[in-house]
Coordinates of C-alpha atoms and ligand atoms in Angstrom, one line a residue:
Chain A
M1 CA 18.7 68.7 95.9
M2 CA 19.2 72.4 95.6
D3 CA 16.1 74.5 95.5
L4 CA 13.9 72.4 93.3
D5 CA 10.3 71.7 94.1
K6 CA 8.8 68.2 93.8
I7 CA 7.7 68.4 90.2
E8 CA 11.1 69.7 89.1
R9 CA 12.9 67.0 91.1
D10 CA 10.8 64.3 89.6
L11 CA 11.4 65.7 86.1
M12 CA 15.1 65.8 86.8
R13 CA 15.1 62.2 87.8
E14 CA 13.0 61.1 84.8
V15 CA 15.2 62.7 82.2
S16 CA 18.6 62.3 83.7
G17 CA 18.4 59.9 86.6
V18 CA 19.8 62.7 88.8
T19 CA 18.5 62.6 92.4
G20 CA 21.2 64.6 94.2
I21 CA 24.7 66.1 93.5
P22 CA 26.3 63.6 91.2
E23 CA 29.9 62.6 91.1
G24 CA 32.1 64.3 88.5
A25 CA 31.3 67.3 86.3
Y26 CA 27.8 68.7 86.0
N27 CA 25.7 71.7 85.0
F28 CA 22.1 71.9 86.0
R29 CA 20.1 74.4 83.9
V30 CA 16.7 75.3 85.4
N31 CA 14.4 77.9 83.9
G32 CA 17.2 79.5 81.8
K33 CA 19.8 79.7 84.6
S34 CA 22.6 77.4 85.8
I35 CA 21.7 76.5 89.4
G36 CA 24.7 74.3 89.9
R37 CA 27.9 73.8 88.1
H38 CA 31.0 71.7 88.8
S39 CA 34.1 70.9 86.8
S40 CA 36.2 67.9 87.6
D41 CA 39.9 67.5 87.2
K42 CA 39.5 66.4 83.6
I43 CA 36.2 67.8 82.5
D44 CA 36.0 71.6 82.5
I45 CA 32.6 73.3 82.1
I46 CA 32.8 76.9 81.1
P47 CA 29.7 79.2 80.5
K48 CA 29.6 80.8 77.1
R49 CA 29.8 84.5 76.8
G50 CA 27.3 86.4 74.7
K51 CA 25.0 83.5 74.3
S52 CA 23.4 80.8 76.3
G53 CA 25.2 77.5 76.8
I54 CA 28.4 76.0 78.0
D55 CA 31.7 74.7 76.6
I56 CA 32.6 71.3 77.9
R57 CA 36.3 70.6 77.6
I58 CA 37.5 67.1 78.2
A59 CA 41.2 66.4 78.6
N60 CA 43.1 63.8 76.6
N61 CA 43.0 60.3 78.1
T62 CA 39.9 60.9 80.3
R63 CA 38.3 57.6 80.9
G64 CA 35.3 56.4 82.8
E65 CA 34.0 59.8 83.7
I66 CA 30.4 61.0 83.4
A67 CA 29.1 64.5 82.9
H68 CA 25.5 65.4 83.8
I69 CA 23.9 68.4 82.0
P70 CA 20.1 68.1 82.5
V71 CA 17.7 71.0 81.7
I72 CA 14.4 71.6 83.4
I73 CA 11.8 74.2 82.4
S74 CA 8.9 74.8 84.8
A75 CA 8.3 78.5 84.1
S76 CA 5.5 78.6 81.5
G77 CA 6.3 80.5 78.4
L78 CA 10.0 80.3 78.7
K79 CA 11.7 80.2 75.3
E80 CA 15.4 79.5 75.0
A81 CA 18.1 78.4 72.6
V82 CA 21.1 76.8 74.3
Y83 CA 24.4 76.1 72.7
N84 CA 26.6 73.4 74.3
D85 CA 29.9 72.5 72.7
F86 CA 31.8 69.5 73.6
Y87 CA 35.5 69.4 73.0
I88 CA 36.6 65.8 73.7
G89 CA 40.4 65.1 73.6
D90 CA 42.1 62.0 72.3
N91 CA 41.9 58.5 73.8
C92 CA 38.9 59.4 76.0
E93 CA 36.0 57.3 77.0
V94 CA 33.3 59.5 78.5
T95 CA 29.5 59.5 79.1
I96 CA 27.4 62.6 78.7
I97 CA 24.0 62.5 80.2
A98 CA 21.8 65.3 78.9
G99 CA 18.0 65.4 78.8
C100 CA 15.3 68.0 79.1
G101 CA 12.0 68.0 81.0
I102 CA 9.4 70.7 80.6
Y103 CA 6.5 71.3 83.0
N104 CA 4.0 73.7 81.7
C105 CA 0.9 74.7 83.5
G106 CA 0.4 78.1 81.9
A107 CA -1.1 79.6 78.7
D108 CA 2.1 80.1 76.8
D109 CA 4.3 77.6 75.0
S110 CA 7.6 76.6 76.6
I111 CA 10.4 76.0 74.1
H112 CA 13.9 74.6 74.5
D113 CA 16.2 74.5 71.5
G114 CA 19.3 72.6 72.5
I115 CA 22.1 72.7 70.0
H116 CA 24.8 70.2 71.0
T117 CA 28.0 70.0 69.0
F118 CA 30.6 67.3 69.6
Y119 CA 34.2 67.4 68.5
V120 CA 35.4 63.9 69.3
G121 CA 39.2 63.5 69.4
K122 CA 41.2 60.6 67.9
N123 CA 40.4 57.1 69.2
S124 CA 37.9 58.5 71.7
T125 CA 34.5 57.1 72.6
V126 CA 31.6 59.2 73.7
Y127 CA 28.3 57.9 75.0
Y128 CA 25.5 60.4 74.8
I129 CA 22.2 59.8 76.5
E130 CA 19.3 62.3 76.0
K131 CA 15.8 61.8 77.3
H132 CA 13.0 64.2 76.7
C133 CA 9.6 64.5 78.3
G134 CA 6.9 67.0 79.0
I135 CA 4.2 67.2 81.7
G136 CA 1.6 69.5 82.9
P137 CA -1.8 70.7 81.7
G138 CA -0.6 74.0 80.2
A139 CA 0.2 75.0 76.6
G140 CA 2.9 73.7 74.3
K141 CA 5.9 71.7 75.6
I142 CA 8.3 72.1 72.6
L143 CA 11.7 70.6 72.3
N144 CA 14.0 71.0 69.3
P145 CA 17.3 69.2 69.7
T146 CA 20.1 69.5 67.2
T147 CA 23.0 67.2 67.7
K148 CA 26.1 67.6 65.5
L149 CA 29.0 65.2 65.6
F150 CA 32.5 65.7 64.2
L151 CA 34.3 62.4 64.6
S152 CA 38.1 62.3 64.2
E153 CA 40.0 59.2 63.0
G154 CA 39.2 56.1 65.0
S155 CA 36.7 57.8 67.3
R156 CA 33.3 56.5 68.2
A157 CA 30.0 58.0 69.3
E158 CA 27.0 56.1 70.7
L159 CA 23.8 58.1 71.0
L160 CA 20.7 57.1 72.8
M161 CA 17.9 59.6 72.3
E162 CA 14.5 59.1 73.7
Q163 CA 11.4 61.1 73.7
I164 CA 9.3 59.5 76.3
K165 CA 6.0 61.4 76.5
G166 CA 4.3 64.7 76.7
V167 CA 6.3 66.6 74.1
D168 CA 3.9 68.4 71.9
S169 CA 6.2 69.3 69.1
A170 CA 9.7 68.2 68.3
K171 CA 12.0 69.0 65.5
R172 CA 15.1 66.8 65.9
L173 CA 18.1 67.1 63.7
T174 CA 21.1 64.8 64.1
E175 CA 24.2 65.3 61.9
A176 CA 27.4 63.3 61.9
E177 CA 30.6 63.7 59.9
L178 CA 33.0 60.7 60.1
K179 CA 36.7 60.5 59.3
K180 CA 38.7 57.4 58.8
D181 CA 37.8 54.4 61.1
A182 CA 35.2 56.5 62.9
Q183 CA 31.9 54.9 64.0
V184 CA 28.5 56.2 65.0
V185 CA 25.6 54.3 66.5
I186 CA 22.3 56.2 66.9
K187 CA 19.5 54.7 68.8
E188 CA 16.3 56.8 68.7
R189 CA 13.1 56.1 70.6
L190 CA 10.1 58.3 69.9
F191 CA 6.7 58.0 71.5
T192 CA 4.0 60.5 70.4
H193 CA 0.4 60.7 71.5
G194 CA -2.5 63.1 71.4
K195 CA -2.0 65.7 68.6
Q196 CA 1.7 65.8 68.9
L197 CA 4.1 66.3 66.1
A198 CA 7.6 64.9 65.9
E199 CA 10.1 65.2 63.1
S200 CA 13.4 63.5 63.1
K201 CA 16.1 64.0 60.5
I202 CA 19.3 62.2 60.7
V203 CA 22.2 62.9 58.3
A204 CA 25.4 60.9 58.3
N205 CA 28.4 61.9 56.1
L206 CA 30.8 59.0 55.8
L207 CA 34.0 60.7 54.7
G208 CA 36.8 58.4 55.7
D209 CA 37.6 54.8 54.8
N210 CA 36.2 52.2 57.2
S211 CA 33.8 54.6 58.8
S212 CA 30.4 53.3 59.7
V213 CA 27.1 54.4 60.9
D214 CA 24.3 52.4 62.4
I215 CA 20.9 54.1 62.9
V216 CA 18.1 52.3 64.7
S217 CA 15.0 54.2 65.1
R218 CA 11.9 52.8 66.9
A219 CA 8.8 54.8 67.1
V220 CA 5.3 54.5 68.4
A221 CA 2.6 57.0 67.2
R222 CA -0.8 56.8 68.8
D223 CA -4.0 58.9 68.8
Y224 CA -3.8 61.7 66.2
S225 CA -0.1 62.2 66.4
V226 CA 2.1 62.6 63.4
Q227 CA 5.7 61.5 63.0
D228 CA 8.1 62.3 60.2
F229 CA 11.3 60.4 60.1
S230 CA 14.1 60.7 57.5
S231 CA 17.6 59.4 57.4
H232 CA 20.2 60.3 54.9
I233 CA 23.4 58.3 54.7
I234 CA 26.1 59.6 52.3
G235 CA 29.0 57.3 51.6
K236 CA 32.0 59.0 50.1
A237 CA 34.6 56.4 51.0
K238 CA 34.9 52.7 51.6
C239 CA 32.3 52.7 54.4
W240 CA 29.3 50.9 55.9
G241 CA 26.0 52.5 56.7
H242 CA 22.8 51.0 58.0
S243 CA 19.5 52.6 58.8
E244 CA 16.5 50.8 60.3
C245 CA 13.3 52.6 61.1
D246 CA 10.6 50.5 62.8
A247 CA 7.3 52.1 63.7
I248 CA 4.1 51.0 65.4
I249 CA 1.1 53.0 64.3
M250 CA -2.0 53.1 66.3
D251 CA -5.4 54.8 66.3
N252 CA -5.5 57.7 63.8
A253 CA -1.8 58.4 63.8
R254 CA 0.4 59.0 60.8
V255 CA 4.0 57.9 60.3
N256 CA 6.1 59.0 57.4
A257 CA 9.5 57.3 57.0
E258 CA 12.0 58.3 54.3
P259 CA 15.3 56.6 54.4
A260 CA 17.7 57.8 51.8
L261 CA 21.1 56.4 50.7
D262 CA 23.6 58.2 48.6
A263 CA 26.7 56.2 47.6
Q264 CA 29.5 58.2 46.1
N265 CA 32.1 55.5 46.2
I266 CA 32.1 52.0 44.7
D267 CA 33.1 50.6 48.1
A268 CA 30.3 52.2 50.0
E269 CA 28.0 49.6 51.4
L270 CA 24.7 51.2 52.4
I271 CA 21.5 49.5 53.6
H272 CA 18.2 50.8 54.8
E273 CA 15.1 49.1 56.2
A274 CA 11.8 50.7 57.1
A275 CA 8.7 49.0 58.5
I276 CA 5.5 50.6 59.7
G277 CA 2.6 48.6 61.0
K278 CA 0.1 48.2 63.7
I279 CA 0.8 46.0 66.7
A280 CA 0.9 42.4 65.5
N281 CA -2.3 40.6 66.4
D282 CA -0.5 37.4 67.3
Q283 CA 1.6 39.3 69.8
L284 CA -1.6 40.7 71.4
M285 CA -3.3 37.3 71.4
K286 CA -0.3 35.7 73.1
L287 CA -0.2 38.1 75.9
M288 CA -4.0 38.0 76.3
T289 CA -3.9 34.2 76.7
L290 CA -1.5 34.9 79.6
G291 CA -4.3 36.9 81.2
L292 CA -3.6 40.4 80.2
S293 CA -6.4 42.7 79.0
R294 CA -6.0 44.1 75.5
R295 CA -4.9 47.4 76.9
Q296 CA -2.3 45.8 79.2
A297 CA -1.0 43.7 76.4
E298 CA -0.6 46.8 74.1
A299 CA 1.2 48.6 76.9
Q300 CA 3.6 45.7 77.4
I301 CA 4.3 45.4 73.7
I302 CA 5.0 49.1 73.3
N303 CA 7.2 49.3 76.4
G304 CA 9.2 46.4 75.2
F305 CA 9.5 47.9 71.7
L306 CA 10.7 51.2 73.0
K307 CA 13.0 49.8 75.7
Chain B
M1 CA -14.2 20.5 83.5
L2 CA -14.3 21.2 79.7
R3 CA -17.1 20.4 77.4
V4 CA -17.1 21.2 73.7
E5 CA -20.6 20.9 72.2
G6 CA -21.2 20.8 68.4
A7 CA -18.4 23.1 67.7
S8 CA -18.1 24.3 64.1
F9 CA -15.6 26.7 62.5
E10 CA -16.1 28.0 59.0
V11 CA -14.2 30.6 57.0
K12 CA -15.2 32.3 53.8
K13 CA -12.8 31.9 50.9
G14 CA -14.0 34.1 48.1
R15 CA -17.6 33.0 47.6
K16 CA -17.1 29.5 49.0
K17 CA -17.4 28.5 52.6
L18 CA -14.6 26.4 54.0
V19 CA -15.6 24.1 56.9
I20 CA -12.6 23.7 59.1
L21 CA -14.3 22.1 62.2
D22 CA -17.5 20.2 61.7
D23 CA -19.7 19.5 64.7
V24 CA -17.0 18.6 67.1
S25 CA -18.1 17.4 70.6
F26 CA -16.0 16.0 73.4
S27 CA -15.3 16.6 77.1
V28 CA -12.3 16.5 79.4
K29 CA -12.5 15.7 83.1
P30 CA -10.4 17.2 85.9
G31 CA -7.1 15.2 86.2
E32 CA -7.4 13.7 82.8
L33 CA -4.7 13.8 80.1
V34 CA -6.2 13.8 76.6
V35 CA -4.2 13.7 73.5
I36 CA -5.6 15.1 70.2
T37 CA -3.9 13.7 67.2
G38 CA -4.7 13.5 63.4
P39 CA -3.2 14.5 60.1
N40 CA -1.8 17.9 59.3
G41 CA -4.6 20.3 58.4
S42 CA -7.3 18.3 60.2
G43 CA -8.2 21.2 62.5
K44 CA -6.3 20.4 65.7
S45 CA -4.8 23.9 66.2
T46 CA -8.0 25.6 65.2
L47 CA -9.8 23.5 67.9
A48 CA -7.3 24.6 70.5
K49 CA -7.6 28.3 69.5
I50 CA -11.4 28.1 69.7
I51 CA -11.1 26.7 73.3
A52 CA -8.5 29.4 74.2
G53 CA -10.7 32.2 72.7
I54 CA -8.3 33.2 69.9
E55 CA -10.8 32.1 67.2
T56 CA -14.5 32.4 67.5
L57 CA -16.9 29.5 67.0
S58 CA -19.3 29.6 64.1
N59 CA -21.6 27.3 65.9
G60 CA -21.7 25.3 69.1
K61 CA -20.7 25.9 72.7
I62 CA -17.6 25.8 74.9
I63 CA -18.5 25.0 78.5
L64 CA -16.0 25.3 81.4
N65 CA -17.0 24.0 84.7
G66 CA -20.7 24.3 83.8
Q67 CA -20.4 27.8 82.5
D68 CA -20.9 28.7 78.9
I69 CA -17.8 30.6 77.9
S70 CA -18.4 30.8 74.2
T71 CA -18.7 34.6 74.1
K72 CA -15.9 35.3 76.5
D73 CA -12.6 36.7 75.0
C74 CA -9.3 35.1 75.5
T75 CA -8.3 37.4 78.5
E76 CA -11.4 36.3 80.4
R77 CA -10.8 32.6 79.5
A78 CA -7.2 32.9 80.6
R79 CA -8.3 34.4 83.9
M80 CA -10.9 31.6 84.3
G81 CA -8.0 29.1 84.2
I82 CA -7.3 28.2 80.6
A83 CA -3.8 28.2 79.3
Y84 CA -2.7 27.5 75.7
S85 CA 0.8 26.8 74.4
L86 CA 1.0 27.8 70.8
Q87 CA 2.2 25.5 68.0
A88 CA 4.1 28.4 66.5
P89 CA 5.6 30.7 69.2
V90 CA 5.2 34.4 68.6
H91 CA 8.2 36.7 68.1
F92 CA 8.3 40.0 69.9
K93 CA 10.5 43.1 69.4
G94 CA 11.9 44.1 72.7
L95 CA 10.1 41.9 75.1
T96 CA 12.5 39.6 76.9
V97 CA 12.1 36.1 78.2
R98 CA 12.1 37.6 81.7
D99 CA 9.2 39.9 80.7
L100 CA 7.1 37.2 79.2
L101 CA 7.6 34.8 82.1
Q102 CA 6.8 37.5 84.6
I103 CA 3.6 38.4 82.8
A104 CA 2.7 34.7 82.7
S105 CA 3.3 34.1 86.4
T106 CA 1.5 37.1 87.6
S107 CA -1.4 36.6 85.2
G108 CA -2.4 40.2 84.6
E109 CA -2.1 41.4 88.2
T110 CA 0.3 44.2 88.8
F111 CA 3.8 43.0 89.2
C112 CA 4.9 42.9 92.8
G113 CA 8.7 43.1 92.4
E114 CA 10.8 40.4 90.9
N115 CA 9.8 36.8 91.2
L116 CA 13.2 35.9 89.9
A117 CA 13.5 32.5 91.6
E118 CA 10.2 31.4 90.2
V119 CA 11.0 32.6 86.7
S120 CA 14.4 31.0 86.7
G121 CA 12.9 27.7 88.0
L122 CA 10.5 27.7 85.0
L123 CA 13.4 28.0 82.5
E124 CA 15.3 25.2 84.2
K125 CA 12.2 23.0 83.9
V126 CA 12.3 23.2 80.2
G127 CA 16.1 22.7 80.2
L128 CA 17.2 26.3 79.6
D129 CA 19.9 28.0 81.7
S130 CA 18.3 31.1 83.2
G131 CA 21.5 33.1 83.4
Q132 CA 21.9 32.7 79.6
Y133 CA 18.3 33.3 78.6
L134 CA 16.4 35.6 80.9
D135 CA 17.5 38.8 79.2
R136 CA 17.3 37.6 75.6
E137 CA 14.7 39.2 73.4
I138 CA 12.0 36.8 72.2
N139 CA 12.9 37.2 68.5
N140 CA 14.4 35.1 65.7
S141 CA 17.8 35.3 67.3
L142 CA 16.5 32.3 69.3
S143 CA 16.2 29.0 67.6
G144 CA 12.9 27.3 67.0
G145 CA 13.5 24.8 69.7
E146 CA 14.5 27.5 72.2
L147 CA 11.4 29.6 71.4
K148 CA 9.2 26.5 71.8
R149 CA 10.6 25.7 75.2
I150 CA 10.1 29.3 76.3
E151 CA 6.5 29.1 75.1
I152 CA 6.0 26.0 77.1
A153 CA 7.6 27.6 80.2
S154 CA 5.2 30.6 79.8
V155 CA 2.2 28.2 80.0
I156 CA 3.5 26.2 82.9
A157 CA 3.9 29.5 84.7
R158 CA 0.2 30.1 84.6
N159 CA -0.7 27.2 87.0
A160 CA -3.9 26.9 85.0
K161 CA -6.8 24.5 85.5
L162 CA -7.0 23.5 81.9
V163 CA -3.7 23.4 79.9
I164 CA -3.5 22.9 76.2
F165 CA -0.1 22.1 74.5
D166 CA 0.0 22.3 70.7
E167 CA 2.6 20.0 69.4
P168 CA 5.0 20.6 72.3
E169 CA 7.5 18.2 70.9
A170 CA 8.0 20.0 67.6
G171 CA 11.5 21.3 67.1
I172 CA 12.7 19.8 70.3
D173 CA 15.7 17.4 70.5
I174 CA 15.6 14.0 72.2
W175 CA 17.2 15.3 75.5
S176 CA 14.6 18.0 75.9
F177 CA 11.9 15.6 74.8
N178 CA 12.7 13.5 77.9
N179 CA 12.6 16.7 79.9
L180 CA 9.2 17.5 78.5
I181 CA 7.8 14.1 79.5
K182 CA 9.1 14.8 83.0
V183 CA 7.3 18.2 83.0
F184 CA 4.0 16.6 82.1
N185 CA 4.4 13.9 84.7
E186 CA 5.2 16.5 87.3
M187 CA 2.2 18.6 86.4
R188 CA 0.0 15.6 86.9
K189 CA 1.5 14.8 90.2
N190 CA 1.5 18.4 91.6
S191 CA -1.9 19.4 90.3
P192 CA -4.0 16.3 90.3
E193 CA -7.1 18.3 89.4
C194 CA -5.5 19.9 86.4
A195 CA -6.8 18.8 83.0
I196 CA -4.2 18.5 80.3
V197 CA -4.8 18.4 76.5
I198 CA -1.8 17.7 74.3
I199 CA -1.9 17.9 70.5
S200 CA 0.7 15.5 69.5
H201 CA 1.9 12.8 67.1
Q202 CA 4.3 11.2 69.5
E203 CA 3.7 7.7 70.6
R204 CA 5.3 8.2 74.0
I205 CA 3.0 11.1 74.7
M206 CA -0.1 9.1 73.5
K207 CA 0.9 6.3 75.8
M208 CA 0.7 8.7 78.8
A209 CA -2.9 9.7 77.9
N210 CA -6.1 8.6 79.5
R211 CA -7.9 9.2 76.2
I212 CA -7.1 9.9 72.6
L213 CA -9.1 12.0 70.2
L214 CA -8.5 11.5 66.5
L215 CA -9.4 14.4 64.3
K216 CA -9.9 14.0 60.5
D217 CA -11.1 16.6 58.1
G218 CA -12.5 18.7 61.0
K219 CA -14.5 15.8 62.5
I220 CA -13.8 13.5 65.4
A221 CA -13.0 10.1 63.9
F222 CA -12.2 8.4 67.2
D223 CA -12.6 9.2 70.9
G224 CA -11.6 6.5 73.4
P225 CA -9.0 5.0 75.7
S226 CA -5.4 5.3 74.7
G227 CA -4.8 1.6 74.3
D228 CA -7.7 1.1 71.8
A229 CA -6.6 4.2 69.8
M230 CA -3.0 3.0 69.5
K231 CA -4.2 -0.4 68.3
M232 CA -6.6 1.1 65.8
M233 CA -4.0 3.4 64.4
R234 CA -1.5 0.6 64.0
D235 CA -4.2 -1.5 62.2
T236 CA -5.1 1.3 59.8
Q237 CA -1.4 2.0 58.9
Ligands
LIG1 N1 -8.6 31.6 59.7 C1 -8.4 30.7 58.8 N2 -8.7 31.0 57.5 C2 -8.5 30.1 56.5 N3 -8.1 28.8 56.7 C3 -7.8 28.5 57.9 C4 -8.0 29.3 59.0 N4 -7.6 28.7 60.1 C5 -7.3 27.4 59.7 N5 -7.4 27.3 58.4 C6 -7.2 26.1 57.6 O1 -7.8 25.0 58.4 C7 -7.1 23.8 58.3 C8 -6.8 23.3 59.6 O2 -5.8 24.0 60.2 P1 -5.1 23.7 61.6 O3 -6.2 23.7 62.7 O4 -3.9 24.5 61.8 O5 -4.7 22.2 61.4 P2 -3.7 21.2 62.2 O6 -3.3 21.9 63.5 O7 -4.5 20.0 62.5 O8 -2.5 20.9 61.4 C9 -5.9 24.1 57.4 O9 -6.1 23.7 56.1 C10 -5.8 25.6 57.5 O10 -5.1 26.1 56.4
LIG2 MG1 -1.6 22.5 64.2

């Protein structure tokens, strides 16, 4: 595919599943430049002027289309802030596959700040999939994603955000504003190891009646890594909000979870659950009695948990 | 095949010592089916866990095929051919029935692709439709009986030399109970060298046994042929 070397191609596949020119609209950003861009009949991708990023305009009634917008950084020391704005029309059902992979073999930190803003039209559904990973022996692989969602009446967004491995530092911010009958589902999967730091902050503003948010965060922190999770659900109407943060802590890691609820309407129904603990001993034992070593059993439990 | 010699298990409770198993000795020969029975709290599950390596002996020895395995951990014992079906199945977050059965049937070796046919067959043996269950998570969205049957399937998958079932009938309805009996009969037919230990209170399972062990207060109160045991238990009732 294009002019990528093997490491870049592998990263591309890992974070976005892309192995060649995909069908439909796409924009491949590699080392700060677009190396391939394609608009489809209904999805228009336009580069921004004056700053990095693209506008993605999706026509009303676009259904079943997928847009791929992966980012790869393999030039050590590259620092960028990229603004991608999604304007999704009414009655759409579309999938956006983002994701960022950093390969760093040099002495300087590589940083990608991705600011994604979604304007979701009435009765539209958007699926957003974002995977992050870092590889290479070099300095920092730093990813700071911001995702902002503005949901019109009756619209729905489903986010799957994963940080697989190798990201030294991450500051994640996810914000959603929901009008009447709008829904957001946020699934977050964070794995940290070594001395990594990951911070995730999720804020949902439920403004309209019958709006709902469901946040499911699963995290594994091992070695000396530190994770900070906070969710903040604000209910200003007759609404439903649920936040669940479930973390496995290992070795000398630290996990801090702060779920917060703010009900400003008598018909706001808000729930949070948070649980942090080590891998359950009975789970380990069960897998060991099936012949797995302790390490293999741990790996299976963690893989399952983050799946 | 298996010899348990003078096995004791003690736990500390505050400053007191609780004796849970007290000098238990018995053996199981290849091809034998032994039922362990006894009141709740008599130490049956603890005994099974000690054999599987989940709990560690305070005193005594476990010998498998002439080799002292008392200091081996449960992975090593599993790889030496011991399989244990838990009384209370474990819940997992994220692991599916398919994952568990695949792990069980490959026994710690690296997966070599899907062994879907094998895994589906296992579920059918315990009366579960594979299409419906393979991708379910092993958590409390499954009923107690379903979890129990998946647990049993995971142990059948191991093709082990010594298989211990801990109250396999618990939570299982009549129809699956008949299925279960069929599973045991099939195991005995297909692997005549396999030793089977079943912890059970069920008369129908006891009747299948070559021998019955009765455990009371952590001690063996009776060890003998199934017929004698049944007669004795009827008499003492
Ligand atoms: N690790 C332990 N710590 C304290 N008490 C235990 C432990 N393991 C078992 N016991 C106690 O030992 C007794 C026997 O338990 P168990 O072997 O489960 O009995 P059974 O399976 O025959 O019903 C019970 O009273 C149980 O509470
Ligand atoms: Mg028991």
